[in-house]
Amino acid sequence: MEGNLEEFMRYRSPLVSRYASKEMAYNFSDYNKFTTWRKLWIYLAKSEKELGLPITDAQISEMEAHIEKIDFAMAAIEERKLRHDVMAHVHTFAHCCPTAAPIIHLGATSCYVGDNTDLIMLRDGFDILMPKLACVIDRLAKFAEQYADLPTLGFTHYQPAQLTTVGKRACLWLQDLVMDVRNLHRAREDLRFRGVKGTTGTQASFLQLFQGDHDKVEELDRMVTELAGFKKSYLVTGQTYSRKVDIDCLTVLASLGATVHKICTDIRLLANLKEIEEPFEKDQIGSSAMPYKRNPMRAERCCSLARHLVALVSNPLQTASVQWLERTLDDSANRRISLPEAFLTADIILSTLQNVTEGLVVYPKVIERHIRQELPFMATENIIMAMVKAGGNRQDCHEKIRVLSQQAAAVVKEEGGDNDFLVRLAADPYFAPIINQLDALLDPKTFIGRASQQVTRFLSEEVKPVLEPYKSKLDVKIELNL
């Protein structure tokens, strides 16, 4: 084989190999995981030493010197032999830290490193996602402001409805994203540390180490929690932290997925109408068979991955419901997959959506043509009111318009022609009193209500405050690799 083909001879998750950012891929990497385990063992040893256990500075220094020197091959051999991932890494760490070997993992259970590391990764995952979400909101806010006044057909049931503006529609997308920022922030801030709780959460092993001194056990928990960067730990746990925590985290990510799916579906629908398009690069190919195609592949990617993200929340829901008593291990394999994949998927769809929102293209002339095709029917109430003001009878006017509009509709639907309602109306002597008012009555800007004002107020009162904490992180531009 030419070159290094070994990696291509086995399955690779496309979440990492094709899409995910380096920072999110690193956050859930083995290297980050196992160096965090070693840091947690050091936090524990430092705190135990400070509280009076016979641990030396030399032992701690030795551990600190080997945080990043992980012999992964040795760890794999140990795990195959011991069938226990944590003990495999305890042995591997002890091998390069012989002086510290007796005190590594002292009093702890496997979930001390396993669960606490998961909580650190969840916290850091949110910290990666939130600025990216803010960037998407920032780009969409600029788009909404730019097109706040541009009238466009509204749609209900995907049928033409009363006019709105392009900017007002973008604010509907923004409102959901603003909710997602608040949801992610709340989930992140609600996270606590598992701390040092022992095998069934009773802290019995630590109480024994400190010879029945409850205050020292509580102080140990507090010290390790603080060293890990958390303000609080869960006061009660089983062997694990409650798996409802995973539900809370993945639920807000699934909700974000639903938001992105809705936005990108709207963009795909508008692309079909040729009103709005996602960025399309100079050499990009839309179809291998149809050279003219400009497929919305970025929006489609977002929808595809968003479905995966939404589906992932069923995993923690089921896992939490079947945790027996203080703990059962059937959560482990599932969580190794579902937790990282949720954050990796959320990361990818936000990066892709930012790329889309940075380059959205609007076609005002197409939008105007669609309005002209539908507005005559929508303007009938205005025409009736103008006729009444000119001395006409509402019921007579209504009947005249009903007949003319149905004739025009038949031309559109049965003959494939243009909407000629206004031509028919102008030719009918009955409407002579208002013919000179038709242009004013059909001005699209008179049909958008307070859409422009709503955009201005929404961006000021709802969007701007949400972006404020991320002002220094909004200048990141996304270039997609694929």
Coordinates of C-alpha atoms in Angstrom, one line a residue:
M1 CA 0.0 0.0 0.0
E2 CA 1.2 3.5 -0.8
G3 CA 1.4 6.0 2.0
N4 CA -0.2 5.6 5.4
L5 CA -3.5 3.8 4.5
E6 CA -4.0 2.0 7.8
E7 CA -6.4 4.7 9.1
F8 CA -8.5 4.3 6.0
M9 CA -8.9 0.6 6.5
R10 CA -11.2 0.9 9.5
Y11 CA -14.3 3.0 10.3
R12 CA -13.8 6.6 11.2
S13 CA -16.6 8.7 12.6
P14 CA -17.3 11.4 10.1
L15 CA -18.2 13.7 13.0
V16 CA -14.4 14.0 13.6
S17 CA -12.8 13.0 10.3
R18 CA -15.0 15.3 8.1
Y19 CA -16.6 18.0 10.2
A20 CA -15.8 18.7 13.8
S21 CA -13.6 21.6 15.0
K22 CA -10.2 20.9 16.4
E23 CA -11.2 22.3 19.8
M24 CA -14.3 20.1 20.2
A25 CA -12.6 17.0 18.9
Y26 CA -9.8 17.6 21.4
N27 CA -12.2 18.1 24.2
F28 CA -13.5 14.6 23.9
S29 CA -10.1 13.0 22.9
D30 CA -8.4 10.2 24.8
Y31 CA -5.5 12.5 25.4
N32 CA -7.6 15.1 27.1
K33 CA -9.5 12.5 29.0
F34 CA -6.6 10.7 30.5
T35 CA -4.5 13.8 31.2
T36 CA -7.6 15.1 33.1
W37 CA -7.6 11.8 35.1
R38 CA -4.1 12.4 36.1
K39 CA -4.8 16.0 37.1
L40 CA -7.7 14.8 39.2
W41 CA -5.4 12.3 41.0
I42 CA -3.1 15.2 41.7
Y43 CA -5.9 17.4 43.0
L44 CA -6.9 14.6 45.3
A45 CA -3.3 14.0 46.6
K46 CA -2.7 17.7 47.2
S47 CA -5.9 18.1 49.1
E48 CA -5.3 14.9 51.2
K49 CA -1.7 16.1 52.0
E50 CA -3.0 19.5 53.0
L51 CA -5.5 17.9 55.3
G52 CA -2.8 15.8 57.1
L53 CA -2.4 12.5 55.2
P54 CA 1.2 11.3 54.9
I55 CA 1.8 12.4 51.3
T56 CA 5.0 14.1 50.3
D57 CA 5.9 17.0 48.0
A58 CA 8.2 14.7 46.1
Q59 CA 5.3 12.3 45.3
I60 CA 3.1 15.2 44.1
S61 CA 6.0 16.7 42.0
E62 CA 6.6 13.3 40.4
M63 CA 2.9 13.1 39.4
E64 CA 2.9 16.6 38.0
A65 CA 6.0 15.9 36.0
H66 CA 4.2 13.0 34.2
I67 CA 0.8 14.4 33.5
E68 CA 1.3 14.4 29.8
K69 CA 3.7 11.4 29.5
I70 CA 1.1 8.8 28.9
D71 CA 2.2 5.4 27.6
F72 CA -1.0 4.5 25.7
A73 CA 0.4 1.2 24.5
M74 CA 1.0 0.1 28.1
A75 CA -2.4 1.3 29.2
A76 CA -4.0 -0.8 26.4
I77 CA -2.1 -3.9 27.4
E78 CA -3.1 -3.3 31.1
E79 CA -6.7 -2.9 30.2
R80 CA -6.8 -6.1 28.1
K81 CA -5.3 -7.9 31.1
L82 CA -7.3 -6.2 33.9
R83 CA -10.6 -5.5 32.0
H84 CA -10.8 -2.2 33.9
D85 CA -9.9 1.0 32.2
V86 CA -9.3 3.1 35.4
M87 CA -7.1 0.5 37.0
A88 CA -5.2 0.2 33.7
H89 CA -4.4 3.9 33.9
V90 CA -3.6 3.8 37.6
H91 CA -1.0 1.1 36.9
T92 CA 0.3 3.0 33.9
F93 CA 0.6 6.2 35.9
A94 CA 2.2 4.3 38.8
H95 CA 4.8 2.8 36.5
C96 CA 6.2 6.2 35.6
C97 CA 5.7 7.6 39.1
P98 CA 7.0 4.8 41.4
T99 CA 7.5 7.1 44.4
A100 CA 3.8 8.3 44.1
A101 CA 2.5 4.8 43.3
P102 CA 1.2 4.1 46.8
I103 CA -1.0 7.2 47.0
I104 CA -2.4 7.5 43.5
H105 CA -6.2 7.1 43.6
L106 CA -6.1 7.0 47.4
G107 CA -9.6 6.4 48.8
A108 CA -11.2 7.0 45.4
T109 CA -13.5 4.9 43.2
S110 CA -13.4 4.7 39.4
C111 CA -16.1 7.3 39.1
Y112 CA -13.9 9.8 40.9
V113 CA -11.9 10.2 37.7
G114 CA -14.6 8.9 35.2
D115 CA -17.6 11.0 36.2
N116 CA -15.6 14.1 37.3
T117 CA -13.8 14.1 33.9
D118 CA -17.2 13.8 32.1
L119 CA -18.5 16.8 34.0
I120 CA -15.4 18.8 33.1
M121 CA -15.8 17.8 29.4
L122 CA -19.5 18.8 29.5
R123 CA -18.7 22.2 31.0
D124 CA -15.9 22.8 28.6
G125 CA -18.0 21.6 25.7
F126 CA -20.6 24.3 26.5
D127 CA -17.8 26.8 26.7
I128 CA -16.9 25.9 23.1
L129 CA -20.4 26.0 21.8
M130 CA -21.7 29.2 23.3
P131 CA -19.4 31.7 21.5
K132 CA -20.1 29.8 18.3
L133 CA -23.9 30.2 18.8
A134 CA -23.3 33.9 19.6
C135 CA -21.5 34.3 16.2
V136 CA -24.5 32.8 14.4
I137 CA -26.8 35.2 16.2
D138 CA -24.5 38.1 15.4
R139 CA -24.5 37.3 11.7
L140 CA -28.2 36.8 11.5
A141 CA -28.8 40.0 13.5
K142 CA -26.8 42.0 10.9
F143 CA -28.8 40.2 8.1
A144 CA -32.1 41.1 9.9
E145 CA -31.1 44.7 10.3
Q146 CA -30.0 45.0 6.6
Y147 CA -33.4 43.6 5.3
A148 CA -35.7 44.9 8.0
D149 CA -37.7 46.9 5.5
L150 CA -37.7 44.6 2.5
P151 CA -41.2 43.3 1.9
T152 CA -41.6 39.6 1.1
L153 CA -44.5 37.1 1.0
G154 CA -45.3 35.5 4.3
F155 CA -46.4 31.9 4.2
T156 CA -48.8 29.9 6.3
H157 CA -49.3 26.2 5.5
Y158 CA -46.6 27.1 2.8
Q159 CA -49.3 29.0 1.0
P160 CA -48.9 32.8 0.3
A161 CA -50.1 34.8 3.2
Q162 CA -49.9 38.5 4.4
L163 CA -46.6 40.2 3.7
T164 CA -43.8 40.3 6.2
T165 CA -40.2 41.5 5.7
V166 CA -37.1 39.4 5.1
G167 CA -35.6 40.9 8.2
K168 CA -38.7 40.1 10.3
R169 CA -38.5 36.5 9.2
A170 CA -34.9 36.3 10.2
C171 CA -36.0 37.6 13.7
L172 CA -38.2 34.5 14.0
W173 CA -35.0 32.4 13.5
L174 CA -33.1 34.7 15.9
Q175 CA -35.7 34.4 18.6
D176 CA -35.3 30.6 18.8
L177 CA -31.5 31.0 18.8
V178 CA -31.7 33.5 21.7
M179 CA -33.7 30.9 23.6
D180 CA -31.0 28.4 22.9
V181 CA -28.3 30.7 24.3
R182 CA -30.2 31.0 27.5
N183 CA -30.8 27.2 27.6
L184 CA -27.1 26.4 27.1
H185 CA -26.0 28.9 29.6
R186 CA -28.4 27.6 32.2
A187 CA -27.4 24.0 31.6
R188 CA -23.7 25.0 31.9
E189 CA -24.2 27.0 35.1
D190 CA -26.3 24.2 36.7
L191 CA -23.5 21.7 36.3
R192 CA -21.8 20.7 39.5
F193 CA -18.8 18.5 40.3
R194 CA -19.2 14.9 41.6
G195 CA -16.3 15.5 43.9
V196 CA -15.0 12.8 46.3
K197 CA -17.9 10.6 47.3
G198 CA -16.5 7.0 47.4
T199 CA -17.9 3.8 46.0
T200 CA -21.6 4.3 46.8
G201 CA -21.6 8.0 47.5
T202 CA -21.3 7.7 51.3
Q203 CA -17.7 8.9 51.5
A204 CA -17.0 6.0 53.8
S205 CA -13.4 5.4 52.5
F206 CA -12.4 9.0 53.1
L207 CA -14.0 9.0 56.5
Q208 CA -11.8 6.1 57.3
L209 CA -8.7 7.8 55.9
F210 CA -9.3 10.8 58.2
Q211 CA -10.2 8.6 61.2
G212 CA -13.8 9.7 61.5
D213 CA -13.2 13.4 61.0
H214 CA -16.3 14.5 59.1
D215 CA -15.1 18.1 58.7
K216 CA -12.0 17.0 56.9
V217 CA -14.0 14.8 54.5
E218 CA -16.2 17.8 53.7
E219 CA -13.2 20.0 53.3
L220 CA -11.6 17.5 51.0
D221 CA -14.6 17.5 48.8
R222 CA -14.7 21.3 48.7
M223 CA -11.0 21.6 48.0
V224 CA -10.9 19.1 45.1
T225 CA -14.1 20.7 43.6
E226 CA -12.4 24.1 43.7
L227 CA -9.2 22.9 42.1
A228 CA -11.3 21.4 39.3
G229 CA -12.8 24.8 38.6
F230 CA -16.3 24.2 40.0
K231 CA -18.2 26.3 42.5
K232 CA -20.3 23.4 43.9
S233 CA -20.4 19.7 44.1
Y234 CA -23.5 17.5 44.3
L235 CA -24.3 17.0 47.9
V236 CA -25.5 13.4 47.3
T237 CA -24.5 10.9 44.7
G238 CA -24.6 7.2 44.2
Q239 CA -21.5 5.7 42.7
T240 CA -22.2 8.2 39.9
Y241 CA -23.7 11.6 39.6
S242 CA -27.3 11.5 38.7
R243 CA -27.7 10.6 35.0
K244 CA -30.5 13.2 34.9
V245 CA -27.6 15.7 34.5
D246 CA -26.9 14.1 31.1
I247 CA -30.5 14.5 30.2
D248 CA -30.4 18.2 31.0
C249 CA -27.3 18.7 28.9
L250 CA -28.4 16.8 25.8
T251 CA -32.0 18.1 26.0
V252 CA -30.8 21.7 25.4
L253 CA -28.5 20.5 22.6
A254 CA -31.4 18.6 21.0
S255 CA -33.5 21.8 21.3
L256 CA -30.7 23.7 19.5
G257 CA -30.8 21.0 16.8
A258 CA -34.5 21.6 16.3
T259 CA -33.9 25.3 16.0
V260 CA -31.2 24.8 13.4
H261 CA -33.3 22.3 11.4
K262 CA -36.2 24.8 11.2
I263 CA -33.9 27.6 10.1
C264 CA -32.2 25.6 7.4
T265 CA -35.4 24.1 6.2
D266 CA -36.7 27.6 5.7
I267 CA -33.6 28.5 3.8
R268 CA -34.0 25.4 1.6
L269 CA -37.6 26.3 0.8
L270 CA -36.6 29.9 0.0
A271 CA -33.8 28.6 -2.2
N272 CA -36.4 26.6 -4.2
L273 CA -38.3 29.9 -4.7
K274 CA -34.9 31.5 -5.7
E275 CA -35.5 34.3 -3.1
I276 CA -32.6 33.5 -0.9
E277 CA -29.5 31.3 -1.4
E278 CA -26.7 30.0 0.9
P279 CA -23.1 30.8 -0.2
F280 CA -22.1 29.1 -3.4
E281 CA -18.4 29.0 -4.2
K282 CA -16.9 29.8 -7.6
D283 CA -15.8 26.2 -8.3
Q284 CA -18.6 24.4 -6.4
I285 CA -20.5 21.7 -8.2
G286 CA -24.2 21.4 -7.4
S287 CA -24.8 18.1 -9.2
S288 CA -22.7 15.6 -11.1
A289 CA -25.4 15.2 -13.7
M290 CA -27.0 18.7 -13.8
P291 CA -24.4 21.4 -14.1
Y292 CA -26.9 24.2 -13.6
K293 CA -27.9 23.0 -10.1
R294 CA -27.1 25.2 -7.0
N295 CA -28.1 22.8 -4.2
P296 CA -28.3 24.1 -0.7
M297 CA -25.9 21.5 0.6
R298 CA -24.8 23.4 3.7
A299 CA -28.4 23.8 4.9
E300 CA -29.0 20.2 4.0
R301 CA -26.0 19.1 6.1
C302 CA -27.3 21.1 9.0
C303 CA -30.7 19.4 8.8
S304 CA -29.1 16.0 8.4
L305 CA -26.9 16.4 11.5
A306 CA -29.6 18.2 13.5
R307 CA -31.8 15.1 13.1
H308 CA -29.0 13.0 14.6
L309 CA -28.6 15.5 17.5
V310 CA -32.3 15.5 18.2
A311 CA -32.3 11.7 18.2
L312 CA -29.4 11.4 20.7
V313 CA -31.4 12.7 23.6
S314 CA -33.3 9.4 23.8
N315 CA -30.1 7.8 25.1
P316 CA -29.7 9.7 28.4
L317 CA -33.4 9.5 29.0
Q318 CA -33.3 5.7 28.8
T319 CA -30.0 5.5 30.7
A320 CA -31.3 7.6 33.6
S321 CA -34.5 5.5 33.9
V322 CA -32.6 2.2 34.2
Q323 CA -29.9 3.1 36.7
W324 CA -30.4 0.5 39.4
L325 CA -30.1 1.6 43.0
E326 CA -26.6 3.2 43.5
R327 CA -25.4 2.4 40.0
T328 CA -25.2 -0.1 37.1
L329 CA -22.6 -0.2 34.4
D330 CA -25.0 -0.4 31.4
D331 CA -24.7 3.4 31.2
S332 CA -21.0 3.3 30.4
A333 CA -20.7 2.2 26.7
N334 CA -23.8 4.3 25.8
R335 CA -22.4 7.5 27.4
R336 CA -19.0 7.0 25.7
I337 CA -20.9 7.5 22.4
S338 CA -23.9 9.7 23.1
L339 CA -22.3 12.5 25.1
P340 CA -19.3 13.3 22.8
E341 CA -21.5 12.9 19.7
A342 CA -24.0 15.4 20.9
F343 CA -21.4 18.1 21.5
L344 CA -19.5 17.2 18.3
T345 CA -22.8 17.4 16.3
A346 CA -23.9 20.7 17.9
D347 CA -20.4 22.1 17.2
I348 CA -20.6 21.1 13.5
I349 CA -24.1 22.5 12.8
L350 CA -23.2 25.8 14.5
S351 CA -20.0 26.2 12.4
T352 CA -21.9 25.3 9.2
L353 CA -24.8 27.6 10.0
Q354 CA -22.3 30.5 10.7
N355 CA -20.8 29.9 7.3
V356 CA -24.3 30.0 5.8
T357 CA -25.4 33.2 7.6
E358 CA -22.2 35.0 6.7
G359 CA -22.9 34.6 3.0
L360 CA -26.7 34.5 2.6
V361 CA -27.7 36.0 -0.8
V362 CA -31.0 37.8 -1.3
Y363 CA -32.7 38.3 -4.6
P364 CA -35.0 41.3 -4.2
K365 CA -36.3 41.2 -7.8
V366 CA -37.4 37.7 -7.5
I367 CA -39.1 38.5 -4.2
E368 CA -40.8 41.5 -5.8
R369 CA -42.1 39.4 -8.7
H370 CA -43.6 36.9 -6.3
I371 CA -45.3 39.7 -4.4
R372 CA -46.7 41.1 -7.7
Q373 CA -48.2 37.7 -8.4
E374 CA -50.0 37.5 -5.1
L375 CA -50.6 41.0 -3.9
P376 CA -53.6 41.8 -6.1
F377 CA -55.6 39.2 -4.2
M378 CA -54.3 40.3 -0.8
A379 CA -55.2 43.9 -1.7
T380 CA -58.9 43.2 -2.2
E381 CA -59.9 44.4 1.3
N382 CA -58.0 47.7 0.7
I383 CA -59.8 48.1 -2.6
I384 CA -63.2 47.5 -1.0
M385 CA -62.5 50.1 1.7
A386 CA -61.4 52.6 -0.9
M387 CA -64.5 52.0 -3.0
V388 CA -66.8 52.4 0.1
K389 CA -65.0 55.7 0.8
A390 CA -65.7 56.8 -2.8
G391 CA -69.4 56.1 -2.3
G392 CA -69.7 52.4 -3.3
N393 CA -71.7 49.6 -1.6
R394 CA -69.5 47.1 0.2
Q395 CA -71.6 44.0 -0.8
D396 CA -71.7 45.0 -4.4
C397 CA -68.0 45.7 -4.4
H398 CA -67.3 42.4 -2.7
E399 CA -69.3 40.4 -5.3
K400 CA -67.5 42.2 -8.2
I401 CA -64.1 41.4 -6.8
R402 CA -65.1 37.8 -6.1
V403 CA -66.0 37.2 -9.7
L404 CA -62.9 39.0 -11.1
S405 CA -60.5 37.3 -8.7
Q406 CA -61.9 33.8 -9.6
Q407 CA -61.5 34.6 -13.3
A408 CA -57.9 35.7 -12.7
A409 CA -57.2 32.6 -10.6
A410 CA -58.4 30.4 -13.4
V411 CA -55.9 32.1 -15.8
V412 CA -53.1 31.3 -13.3
K413 CA -54.1 27.8 -12.4
E414 CA -55.7 26.4 -15.6
E415 CA -53.8 28.3 -18.3
G416 CA -50.5 28.9 -16.5
G417 CA -50.7 32.6 -17.2
D418 CA -49.9 35.6 -15.0
N419 CA -52.3 37.1 -12.5
D420 CA -54.4 39.6 -14.5
F421 CA -56.8 40.6 -11.7
L422 CA -55.7 44.2 -11.8
V423 CA -56.1 44.4 -15.6
R424 CA -59.7 43.1 -15.2
L425 CA -60.4 45.4 -12.4
A426 CA -59.1 48.5 -14.3
A427 CA -61.3 47.5 -17.3
D428 CA -64.4 47.4 -15.2
P429 CA -66.2 50.8 -15.2
Y430 CA -67.5 50.0 -11.7
F431 CA -64.0 50.7 -10.3
A432 CA -63.3 53.9 -12.2
P433 CA -63.6 56.1 -9.0
I434 CA -60.4 54.5 -7.5
I435 CA -58.3 53.7 -10.6
N436 CA -55.9 56.5 -9.8
Q437 CA -55.4 55.1 -6.3
L438 CA -54.3 51.6 -7.3
D439 CA -50.6 52.2 -7.1
A440 CA -50.9 53.5 -3.6
L441 CA -53.3 50.7 -2.6
L442 CA -50.8 48.1 -3.9
D443 CA -47.6 49.5 -2.4
P444 CA -46.1 46.4 -0.6
K445 CA -44.8 48.6 2.2
T446 CA -48.3 49.3 3.3
F447 CA -48.9 45.6 3.8
I448 CA -46.0 44.8 6.2
G449 CA -47.6 46.3 9.3
R450 CA -45.1 47.0 12.1
A451 CA -42.5 44.4 10.8
S452 CA -39.7 47.0 10.5
Q453 CA -40.3 48.4 13.9
Q454 CA -40.5 44.9 15.5
V455 CA -37.1 44.1 14.0
T456 CA -35.5 47.3 15.4
R457 CA -37.0 46.7 18.9
F458 CA -36.2 43.0 19.0
L459 CA -32.6 43.4 18.0
S460 CA -32.1 46.1 20.6
E461 CA -33.9 44.6 23.5
E462 CA -33.5 40.8 23.0
V463 CA -30.4 40.2 20.8
K464 CA -27.9 42.9 21.8
P465 CA -27.9 41.9 25.6
V466 CA -27.3 38.3 24.7
L467 CA -24.3 39.1 22.5
E468 CA -22.7 41.5 25.0
P469 CA -20.7 38.8 27.0
Y470 CA -19.3 37.5 23.7
K471 CA -18.3 40.8 22.0
S472 CA -14.6 39.9 22.0
K473 CA -15.3 36.5 20.3
L474 CA -17.5 37.6 17.4
D475 CA -14.9 38.2 14.8
V476 CA -14.2 34.6 14.0
K477 CA -15.0 33.8 10.3
I478 CA -15.8 30.2 9.3
E479 CA -14.3 28.5 6.3
L480 CA -15.6 25.0 5.8
N481 CA -13.2 22.3 4.8
L482 CA -15.9 20.3 3.1

